[in-house]
Structures are given as C-alpha cells and as structure tokens.
Amino acid sequence: MRKAWKITIIAGAAAVVIVTGMSMAFNFIMDKEWTEQRAAVLTAYEKTVLTKAVKVERFVAEKPYTVITGEDKIGQPVYVWVGQDEIHTEMGSAGIDAAQAEAKVKAAYPEAKVLRTTPGIRSGELVWEVFYKLQPEGKIEQHFYDYYAFKDGQAIDTLRLTIQ
C-alpha cells in the first residue's frame, strides 16, 4: 500500500512539472505574437475611433496586418487594419459583416463547413476571407479560401488548397 502512494505522488508531481513546462513553453512561443497584437490595439486606440477591441487576429497576404474588430464610443462596429506603416479604419456599416460573407459561401455550397472568416487587405482591396472545407461524395476533403469585397460582398476569388 505504501509503495502505491509513493508512485501516485511521484506521478502527480511529474504531471504538474510537465504541464507547467508545457505552459511556459507555449507562453514563450506566443509572447512575440501577443506583444505585436497588444501594440496594434494600442495604436488603434490612439489613432482611430476604436474604443473597445472585441477580436484581434492576423491577416497575411502581400503584407501582414493585425485586424481589430471592435466598437466606437457609441457601440457601432469598427474594423481596424494595422500594418507596419499604415492604419486603415472602416465602420461596420460601410460593408458586409462576417455572417454575410459566410452566408455567401453557404448559399453556393450548403454542405460547406466554414472554419474561419477574417477581414483583410488583399491586392490593396478590403476583403473578407472565408476559409471552409467541402467533402464531395466519395472524394477527399478539400479546403478553400473565398474572397469577397468588404464594401458590397462581390465575389473576388477562390483559392483551392491541394495536397500534391
């Protein structure tokens, strides 16, 4: 009985050490990204009408952007794209929202499973990027990126990811 307790205590201590180590490693790896996101949000607070950040994410096309979805002082939706040397702000009412971009994919492909929807800037144009997957009957699962104009939801491009 005594030996079982020792093994349990050692196993528990080892588990705590492993979990703590993994947590520290994760924080070390993500620290640069989180620091960049915090800096982008602070820049957006200082230089735009943004007063509340709701979501912060990265968008990478020709240039990397930190995209902040949030609100202005009266609660209206605001999108802010912070690049290395530029900031662009759009009110939510100036274009379609993420749900409308996703609805365009679902209208074309009802069986599509939307994995992520992100506002971005691609070829100098404000866009919604919708990442989704389809699995045609009897075929391998396929992943796609659809791009829609931020202003009016016009379809711009579709990229299909292939395994080759």
mmCIF file of N, CA and C in Angstrom, residues 74-129:
data_model
loop_
_atom_site.group_PDB
_atom_site.id
_atom_site.type_symbol
_atom_site.label_atom_id
_atom_site.label_comp_id
_atom_site.label_asym_id
_atom_site.label_seq_id
_atom_site.Cartn_x
_atom_site.Cartn_y
_atom_site.Cartn_z
ATOM 1 N N ILE A 74 -19.925 54.915 -29.323
ATOM 2 C CA ILE A 74 -21.378 54.739 -29.212
ATOM 3 C C ILE A 74 -21.807 53.304 -29.530
ATOM 4 N N GLY A 75 -20.836 52.394 -29.576
ATOM 5 C CA GLY A 75 -21.148 50.977 -29.745
ATOM 6 C C GLY A 75 -21.300 50.500 -31.171
ATOM 7 N N GLN A 76 -20.949 51.330 -32.149
ATOM 8 C CA GLN A 76 -21.030 50.935 -33.547
ATOM 9 C C GLN A 76 -19.838 50.042 -33.909
ATOM 10 N N PRO A 77 -20.042 49.016 -34.746
ATOM 11 C CA PRO A 77 -18.925 48.139 -35.136
ATOM 12 C C PRO A 77 -17.865 48.890 -35.938
ATOM 13 N N VAL A 78 -16.601 48.590 -35.635
ATOM 14 C CA VAL A 78 -15.457 49.209 -36.316
ATOM 15 C C VAL A 78 -14.436 48.124 -36.635
ATOM 16 N N TYR A 79 -13.836 48.219 -37.812
ATOM 17 C CA TYR A 79 -12.746 47.331 -38.204
ATOM 18 C C TYR A 79 -11.502 48.189 -38.408
ATOM 19 N N VAL A 80 -10.381 47.744 -37.837
ATOM 20 C CA VAL A 80 -9.124 48.473 -37.976
ATOM 21 C C VAL A 80 -8.049 47.496 -38.449
ATOM 22 N N TRP A 81 -7.377 47.859 -39.541
ATOM 23 C CA TRP A 81 -6.259 47.076 -40.071
ATOM 24 C C TRP A 81 -4.984 47.843 -39.734
ATOM 25 N N VAL A 82 -4.116 47.245 -38.951
ATOM 26 C CA VAL A 82 -2.857 47.881 -38.574
ATOM 27 C C VAL A 82 -1.729 47.119 -39.259
ATOM 28 N N GLY A 83 -1.037 47.817 -40.170
ATOM 29 C CA GLY A 83 0.115 47.245 -40.856
ATOM 30 C C GLY A 83 1.385 47.852 -40.294
ATOM 31 N N GLN A 84 2.512 47.508 -40.877
ATOM 32 C CA GLN A 84 3.779 48.031 -40.379
ATOM 33 C C GLN A 84 3.843 49.547 -40.472
ATOM 34 N N ASP A 85 3.348 50.099 -41.565
ATOM 35 C CA ASP A 85 3.453 51.537 -41.761
ATOM 36 C C ASP A 85 2.125 52.180 -42.159
ATOM 37 N N GLU A 86 1.025 51.517 -41.835
ATOM 38 C CA GLU A 86 -0.278 52.061 -42.204
ATOM 39 C C GLU A 86 -1.380 51.572 -41.266
ATOM 40 N N ILE A 87 -2.416 52.387 -41.199
ATOM 41 C CA ILE A 87 -3.621 52.033 -40.434
ATOM 42 C C ILE A 87 -4.812 52.372 -41.308
ATOM 43 N N HIS A 88 -5.749 51.435 -41.385
ATOM 44 C CA HIS A 88 -6.969 51.696 -42.139
ATOM 45 C C HIS A 88 -8.162 51.365 -41.245
ATOM 46 N N THR A 89 -9.147 52.245 -41.229
ATOM 47 C CA THR A 89 -10.335 52.063 -40.390
ATOM 48 C C THR A 89 -11.586 52.099 -41.254
ATOM 49 N N GLU A 90 -12.510 51.206 -40.972
ATOM 50 C CA GLU A 90 -13.818 51.207 -41.628
ATOM 51 C C GLU A 90 -14.890 50.942 -40.583
ATOM 52 N N MET A 91 -15.955 51.667 -40.698
ATOM 53 C CA MET A 91 -17.114 51.404 -39.855
ATOM 54 C C MET A 91 -17.798 50.135 -40.372
ATOM 55 N N GLY A 92 -18.388 49.376 -39.477
ATOM 56 C CA GLY A 92 -19.073 48.151 -39.872
ATOM 57 C C GLY A 92 -20.188 48.407 -40.868
ATOM 58 N N SER A 93 -20.822 49.558 -40.770
ATOM 59 C CA SER A 93 -21.924 49.892 -41.674
ATOM 60 C C SER A 93 -21.457 50.179 -43.096
ATOM 61 N N ALA A 94 -20.146 50.302 -43.302
ATOM 62 C CA ALA A 94 -19.607 50.608 -44.637
ATOM 63 C C ALA A 94 -19.505 49.368 -45.520
ATOM 64 N N GLY A 95 -19.803 48.202 -44.963
ATOM 65 C CA GLY A 95 -19.690 46.987 -45.758
ATOM 66 C C GLY A 95 -20.486 45.852 -45.159
ATOM 67 N N ILE A 96 -20.233 44.653 -45.675
ATOM 68 C CA ILE A 96 -20.911 43.480 -45.137
ATOM 69 C C ILE A 96 -20.165 42.994 -43.895
ATOM 70 N N ASP A 97 -20.801 42.145 -43.116
ATOM 71 C CA ASP A 97 -20.135 41.605 -41.931
ATOM 72 C C ASP A 97 -19.753 40.145 -42.170
ATOM 73 N N ALA A 98 -19.120 39.537 -41.185
ATOM 74 C CA ALA A 98 -18.631 38.163 -41.312
ATOM 75 C C ALA A 98 -19.772 37.184 -41.600
ATOM 76 N N ALA A 99 -20.897 37.354 -40.940
ATOM 77 C CA ALA A 99 -22.028 36.439 -41.144
ATOM 78 C C ALA A 99 -22.535 36.502 -42.589
ATOM 79 N N GLN A 100 -22.546 37.692 -43.165
ATOM 80 C CA GLN A 100 -22.995 37.830 -44.549
ATOM 81 C C GLN A 100 -22.005 37.182 -45.521
ATOM 82 N N ALA A 101 -20.700 37.303 -45.236
ATOM 83 C CA ALA A 101 -19.689 36.658 -46.077
ATOM 84 C C ALA A 101 -19.833 35.139 -45.985
ATOM 85 N N GLU A 102 -20.043 34.625 -44.781
ATOM 86 C CA GLU A 102 -20.237 33.184 -44.601
ATOM 87 C C GLU A 102 -21.502 32.714 -45.310
ATOM 88 N N ALA A 103 -22.552 33.534 -45.280
ATOM 89 C CA ALA A 103 -23.814 33.174 -45.940
ATOM 90 C C ALA A 103 -23.628 33.037 -47.448
ATOM 91 N N LYS A 104 -22.729 33.814 -48.024
ATOM 92 C CA LYS A 104 -22.454 33.703 -49.456
ATOM 93 C C LYS A 104 -21.840 32.339 -49.786
ATOM 94 N N VAL A 105 -20.944 31.865 -48.933
ATOM 95 C CA VAL A 105 -20.362 30.532 -49.139
ATOM 96 C C VAL A 105 -21.441 29.473 -48.985
ATOM 97 N N LYS A 106 -22.250 29.590 -47.934
ATOM 98 C CA LYS A 106 -23.304 28.599 -47.666
ATOM 99 C C LYS A 106 -24.350 28.582 -48.779
ATOM 100 N N ALA A 107 -24.605 29.742 -49.391
ATOM 101 C CA ALA A 107 -25.564 29.786 -50.494
ATOM 102 C C ALA A 107 -25.027 29.011 -51.699
ATOM 103 N N ALA A 108 -23.736 29.125 -51.944
ATOM 104 C CA ALA A 108 -23.132 28.428 -53.077
ATOM 105 C C ALA A 108 -22.889 26.947 -52.773
ATOM 106 N N TYR A 109 -22.506 26.660 -51.531
ATOM 107 C CA TYR A 109 -22.174 25.287 -51.119
ATOM 108 C C TYR A 109 -22.837 24.992 -49.766
ATOM 109 N N PRO A 110 -24.085 24.557 -49.757
ATOM 110 C CA PRO A 110 -24.783 24.331 -48.492
ATOM 111 C C PRO A 110 -24.078 23.329 -47.570
ATOM 112 N N GLU A 111 -23.314 22.400 -48.138
ATOM 113 C CA GLU A 111 -22.628 21.395 -47.329
ATOM 114 C C GLU A 111 -21.272 21.878 -46.804
ATOM 115 N N ALA A 112 -20.878 23.101 -47.143
ATOM 116 C CA ALA A 112 -19.583 23.633 -46.704
ATOM 117 C C ALA A 112 -19.563 23.838 -45.192
ATOM 118 N N LYS A 113 -18.410 23.566 -44.607
ATOM 119 C CA LYS A 113 -18.207 23.836 -43.185
ATOM 120 C C LYS A 113 -17.216 24.994 -43.087
ATOM 121 N N VAL A 114 -17.703 26.170 -42.668
ATOM 122 C CA VAL A 114 -16.856 27.352 -42.554
ATOM 123 C C VAL A 114 -15.974 27.201 -41.316
ATOM 124 N N LEU A 115 -14.667 27.346 -41.526
ATOM 125 C CA LEU A 115 -13.707 27.182 -40.441
ATOM 126 C C LEU A 115 -13.259 28.521 -39.853
ATOM 127 N N ARG A 116 -13.178 29.568 -40.704
ATOM 128 C CA ARG A 116 -12.724 30.870 -40.213
ATOM 129 C C ARG A 116 -13.138 31.950 -41.203
ATOM 130 N N THR A 117 -13.499 33.112 -40.683
ATOM 131 C CA THR A 117 -13.814 34.269 -41.515
ATOM 132 C C THR A 117 -13.047 35.452 -40.954
ATOM 133 N N THR A 118 -12.243 36.087 -41.812
ATOM 134 C CA THR A 118 -11.348 37.151 -41.364
ATOM 135 C C THR A 118 -11.412 38.336 -42.318
ATOM 136 N N PRO A 119 -11.520 39.551 -41.795
ATOM 137 C CA PRO A 119 -11.377 40.712 -42.673
ATOM 138 C C PRO A 119 -9.895 40.893 -43.011
ATOM 139 N N GLY A 120 -9.609 41.388 -44.204
ATOM 140 C CA GLY A 120 -8.215 41.568 -44.594
ATOM 141 C C GLY A 120 -8.060 42.579 -45.702
ATOM 142 N N ILE A 121 -6.812 42.730 -46.137
ATOM 143 C CA ILE A 121 -6.498 43.580 -47.282
ATOM 144 C C ILE A 121 -5.695 42.709 -48.244
ATOM 145 N N ARG A 122 -6.237 42.557 -49.442
ATOM 146 C CA ARG A 122 -5.604 41.716 -50.453
ATOM 147 C C ARG A 122 -5.533 42.503 -51.748
ATOM 148 N N SER A 123 -4.346 42.653 -52.294
ATOM 149 C CA SER A 123 -4.121 43.445 -53.518
ATOM 150 C C SER A 123 -4.644 44.867 -53.339
ATOM 151 N N GLY A 124 -4.473 45.400 -52.148
ATOM 152 C CA GLY A 124 -4.881 46.774 -51.864
ATOM 153 C C GLY A 124 -6.371 46.970 -51.647
ATOM 154 N N GLU A 125 -7.138 45.892 -51.668
ATOM 155 C CA GLU A 125 -8.596 45.978 -51.532
ATOM 156 C C GLU A 125 -9.044 45.340 -50.219
ATOM 157 N N LEU A 126 -9.988 45.985 -49.540
ATOM 158 C CA LEU A 126 -10.553 45.423 -48.315
ATOM 159 C C LEU A 126 -11.409 44.215 -48.677
ATOM 160 N N VAL A 127 -11.164 43.101 -47.982
ATOM 161 C CA VAL A 127 -11.859 41.857 -48.311
ATOM 162 C C VAL A 127 -12.291 41.127 -47.043
ATOM 163 N N TRP A 128 -13.179 40.177 -47.252
ATOM 164 C CA TRP A 128 -13.474 39.139 -46.266
ATOM 165 C C TRP A 128 -12.890 37.858 -46.809
ATOM 166 N N GLU A 129 -12.105 37.167 -45.999
ATOM 167 C CA GLU A 129 -11.551 35.880 -46.368
ATOM 168 C C GLU A 129 -12.339 34.814 -45.615
#
